[in-house]
Amino acid sequence: MKLTEFIAASPEACHRPGPGDRIVMSSRVRLARNLTGSPFPTWAKKKERVKALETIRPAVESLDALKDSFSANLDDLSSLDKQLLVERHLISREHAAKSAGSGVVFNREESVCFMINEEDHLRMQVLLPGLQVEEAWKQVDKLDTALEKKLDYAFSDEFGYLTACPTNLGTAIRVSAMLHLPGLVLSEQINKIVNSVNKLGLAVRGLYGEGTEALGNVFQVSNQMTLGESETDIVARLGKVLGQIIEHEENARLTLLEGKANTVYNHIGRAYGILTNAHIIASKEAMNLLSLLRLGVDFQMFSSLDRAVIDELFLFTQPAHLQTQHEGKLGAEERDVLRATMLRDRLKSVKRPHLPKLG
Amino acid sequence: MKLTEFIAASPEACHRPGPGDRIVMSSRVRLARNLTGSPFPTWAKKKERVKALETIRPAVESLDALKDSFSANLDDLSSLDKQLLVERHLISREHAAKSAGSGVVFNREESVCFMINEEDHLRMQVLLPGLQVEEAWKQVDKLDTALEKKLDYAFSDEFGYLTACPTNLGTAIRVSAMLHLPGLVLSEQINKIVNSVNKLGLAVRGLYGEGTEALGNVFQVSNQMTLGESETDIVARLGKVLGQIIEHEENARLTLLEGKANTVYNHIGRAYGILTNAHIIASKEAMNLLSLLRLGVDFQMFSSLDRAVIDELFLFTQPAHLQTQHEGKLGAEERDVLRATMLRDRLKSVKRPHLPKLG
């Protein structure tokens, strides 16, 4: 089956609501595993990579959770397909750049995904909408247990799970959440918060992970350390910090409303004005403006706009998603025109924002 | 009479249509004159400045063209009053900074204005809407002839009229026009045109003359040389160059429409979107966006928007004009909020722009 046929084709189909998704867009737990007696993918020869893939892929496909799944060697996917998967957070940018011996398997809900021969032989993730780090951990733990019966993991009694990069050694777990923090950005408190979170041994990154920009005021918060703490401790600690960041974001929004309602109104009004009237718009600008519209929805400034519409547009205005909606290959400028047309069209029935208030 | 009572208080009252005002916003001819046997204002002692003012002001007031006029010593005007006069191009920024011994006299239409003790003892201007440099010259020449019978001008048979700055020596005439050139700016041809015009011995400046920015894509074109050519030659030469610039601007617009309609639509759509939705807007941004709206009117993109409305807003969103519409003294931030409110209010019935076309 073709990738575009498998993944939700209509914007509506890919919006899944979740608890607390006003601020927490998604939660993710990812485990790294490697096969014993086989070199890590980066150092492996092509033949060894292919062999590892041929061992892992059938094992993954046989899992109950993946009965209705998409499975492919990256070699067989076009670069557009791979870019689509990156935009959906199903594979990493680094994985998209790989081909021979690399693979991907994920279920229809896109909540369970396996990258084969990325940095490690196997990276499995559970990605859930809203604030659900504990649930994501439970699900991925179950998958891991099932898979451990089928595969021979590289494990040391001293160090725990062995990984290609020593920063993942031990539990090899990465717990993260995508947070929408326009209040902290607008009130210029974001740097302070990022610094505090860093001091707690957690990392704050952009929309596509390490080294990427915080487009659309979306920040990824994740654990840094994988050694010396149990998985449940790591999950609980991240959950606690997330709770604090959410509180800061809520406070920042309240303070903005009380002291700078005009500034809020101005930012959101302008975002609305540009999104509904631009005829050329780049991906980054669109994301940043959609973020403000999302904040406007949270402030009840739009009577006829749903957060779901914004989240769909956030995804469907990105380059690869935009390309899938068009027959011929689009150049960057044509994409910017098509993106603007799509935004004007989807938002045309939305009335001008009214005064902000907090629900 | 108070200044604000004299000058047109309603936005509508100060819009005067003129020939070719689609591109040429106004035409101006200014003559510099000095009294014989009296030091130039910059070097004069206060007593000498006051004496010159007392000689010139009654002579000016007695002119037929100034029967219904406003006349004042700058000492008696508030800084807000003076700023208002600058925004209306009735006095220069330099003149507004002067006080003792300086004066201003102008008629109700604001077409005839005299600055007393600016750089020279007397600077008289005729300012007409649209492309009317020859008519402006005729009118100012008549005023000058009438005034010459009442005042003893400093004149040398060898050099002509003597002026404080040698660059004005001779005819002491400055002929200029304010041009709205968004087409040349958007198509990035403006620098080429400015260079060509400079090579012809003419100066291109910003909205408030020498050393000021070209806000709102408005450029002032004027003669540089005042010596060695007759006034009528200077007027004719400027008129000819203006005709060429107008032609270039028209061509640039046509080329934009033919080759870059999306870019035009994008710029004008965004300007409309921001002006109708911002809640805080600075003067410069407002001018630049209003300029694009003005181009949109020329391109027939707005079914219910008149160029006159834009020209009023162009003037009435400027700081001093904005202040006159409000009781208490406004801070910069309050002005930005009031400006945005005024713009949203005046433009609220204007529908979204449609595809551009040339009339």
XYZ file of C-alpha atoms in Angstrom, chain A residues 140-334:
195
model
C 5.726 1.310 25.041
C 6.780 -0.842 27.996
C 4.244 -3.459 26.942
C 5.526 -3.412 23.343
C 9.087 -3.725 24.554
C 8.254 -6.706 26.752
C 6.521 -8.433 23.862
C 9.413 -7.712 21.521
C 12.058 -8.847 23.996
C 10.691 -12.372 23.605
C 11.332 -12.251 19.875
C 14.649 -10.382 19.696
C 17.986 -10.769 21.416
C 18.632 -7.298 22.944
C 22.133 -6.106 23.773
C 21.997 -5.728 27.538
C 24.664 -5.395 30.220
C 23.987 -6.152 33.867
C 26.250 -3.254 34.748
C 25.038 -0.614 32.272
C 21.588 -1.745 31.232
C 20.534 -1.465 27.555
C 23.516 -0.764 25.297
C 23.111 2.045 22.806
C 25.112 3.544 19.959
C 25.452 6.839 21.802
C 26.441 6.659 25.496
C 23.914 9.407 26.359
C 21.163 6.829 25.878
C 22.813 4.039 27.830
C 20.936 2.331 30.662
C 17.183 2.729 30.413
C 17.610 4.058 26.851
C 14.380 5.937 27.408
C 13.457 9.370 26.084
C 10.263 10.830 27.518
C 9.085 14.052 25.915
C 6.134 16.358 25.431
C 5.367 19.006 22.814
C 4.206 22.143 24.557
C 2.499 25.171 23.043
C 3.869 28.091 25.047
C 2.856 31.377 23.383
C 2.141 32.992 26.763
C 5.706 32.483 27.973
C 7.072 33.672 24.619
C 4.884 36.809 24.421
C 5.650 37.726 28.028
C 9.350 37.127 27.362
C 9.668 34.598 30.182
C 10.529 31.648 27.953
C 14.311 31.925 28.314
C 14.043 31.975 32.092
C 11.862 28.844 32.014
C 14.148 27.071 29.534
C 17.131 27.780 31.795
C 15.344 26.472 34.891
C 14.248 23.335 33.069
C 17.789 22.775 31.809
C 19.096 23.013 35.379
C 16.749 20.183 36.328
C 18.561 17.985 33.834
C 15.865 18.203 31.172
C 16.276 19.397 27.598
C 14.126 21.960 25.787
C 14.173 21.757 22.008
C 12.322 22.913 18.902
C 9.524 21.342 16.920
C 11.651 18.640 15.279
C 13.917 17.797 18.208
C 17.594 18.459 18.764
C 19.007 21.506 17.022
C 15.711 22.691 15.558
C 13.848 25.960 15.994
C 10.872 26.475 18.282
C 8.529 27.222 15.381
C 5.014 28.229 16.258
C 5.976 28.614 19.923
C 6.088 24.813 20.213
C 8.780 23.420 22.512
C 9.791 19.830 23.125
C 10.747 19.051 26.728
C 12.511 15.762 27.392
C 14.744 13.952 29.871
C 18.514 14.091 29.303
C 19.721 11.347 31.613
C 18.975 7.672 31.014
C 21.301 6.159 33.590
C 20.847 5.824 37.366
C 17.087 6.279 37.519
C 14.291 3.827 36.755
C 11.975 4.416 33.818
C 9.014 5.138 36.108
C 11.085 7.691 38.043
C 12.092 9.427 34.815
C 8.477 9.497 33.608
C 7.223 10.778 36.971
C 9.902 13.466 37.176
C 9.152 14.740 33.666
C 5.431 14.709 34.440
C 6.055 16.860 37.489
C 8.122 19.419 35.578
C 5.524 19.489 32.797
C 2.925 20.345 35.433
C 5.052 23.272 36.548
C 5.629 24.562 33.007
C 1.886 24.344 32.310
C 1.248 26.395 35.461
C 3.780 29.024 34.362
C 2.169 29.176 30.917
C -1.294 29.593 32.448
C 0.007 32.351 34.734
C 1.746 34.084 31.865
C -1.488 34.097 29.882
C -3.442 35.464 32.831
C -0.865 38.200 33.406
C -0.932 39.138 29.718
C -4.721 39.392 29.793
C -4.708 41.508 32.905
C -1.838 43.819 32.046
C -1.399 43.691 28.288
C -4.725 42.802 26.721
C -4.011 45.273 23.913
C -0.740 43.548 23.088
C -2.449 40.170 23.019
C -5.294 41.548 20.927
C -2.755 43.163 18.599
C -0.698 40.010 18.048
C -3.716 37.790 17.504
C -5.545 40.356 15.371
C -2.536 40.796 13.107
C -2.043 37.022 12.823
C -5.685 36.681 11.794
C -5.382 39.617 9.379
C -2.335 38.172 7.657
C -3.506 34.546 7.527
C -6.832 35.555 5.998
C -5.322 37.978 3.465
C -1.838 36.840 2.470
C -1.349 35.414 -1.003
C 2.189 34.155 -0.452
C 3.252 32.692 2.875
C 6.237 30.594 3.975
C 5.911 27.587 6.254
C 7.637 29.150 9.257
C 5.570 32.320 9.167
C 2.375 30.282 8.821
C 3.270 28.205 11.877
C 4.089 31.252 13.965
C 0.820 32.950 13.018
C -1.243 29.787 13.530
C 0.262 29.572 17.011
C -1.190 32.998 17.782
C -4.558 31.967 16.392
C -4.447 28.897 18.642
C -3.850 31.215 21.598
C -6.794 33.297 20.397
C -8.988 30.207 20.515
C -7.811 29.552 24.080
C -8.731 33.176 24.889
C -12.199 32.650 23.368
C -11.579 35.374 20.806
C -13.014 33.433 17.888
C -16.638 32.394 17.940
C -16.378 30.093 14.945
C -12.898 28.604 15.092
C -11.940 25.273 16.547
C -8.490 24.318 17.844
C -8.733 21.213 15.666
C -8.813 23.354 12.498
C -5.636 25.128 13.561
C -3.838 21.894 14.415
C -4.769 20.446 11.034
C -3.523 23.568 9.272
C -0.363 23.467 11.355
C 0.360 20.055 9.856
C -1.131 20.445 6.392
C 0.638 23.721 5.575
C 4.024 22.063 6.007
C 5.944 21.491 2.763
C 5.480 17.737 2.217
C 1.843 17.744 3.328
C 1.183 20.645 1.006
C 2.834 18.806 -1.877
C 0.597 15.754 -1.404
C -2.433 17.919 -2.079
C -1.149 18.921 -5.501
C -0.620 16.919 -8.676
C 2.604 18.318 -10.151
C 5.823 18.952 -8.265
C 5.674 22.358 -6.594
C 8.566 24.812 -6.339
C 9.088 26.717 -3.083
C 7.290 29.792 -4.424
C 4.331 27.789 -5.708
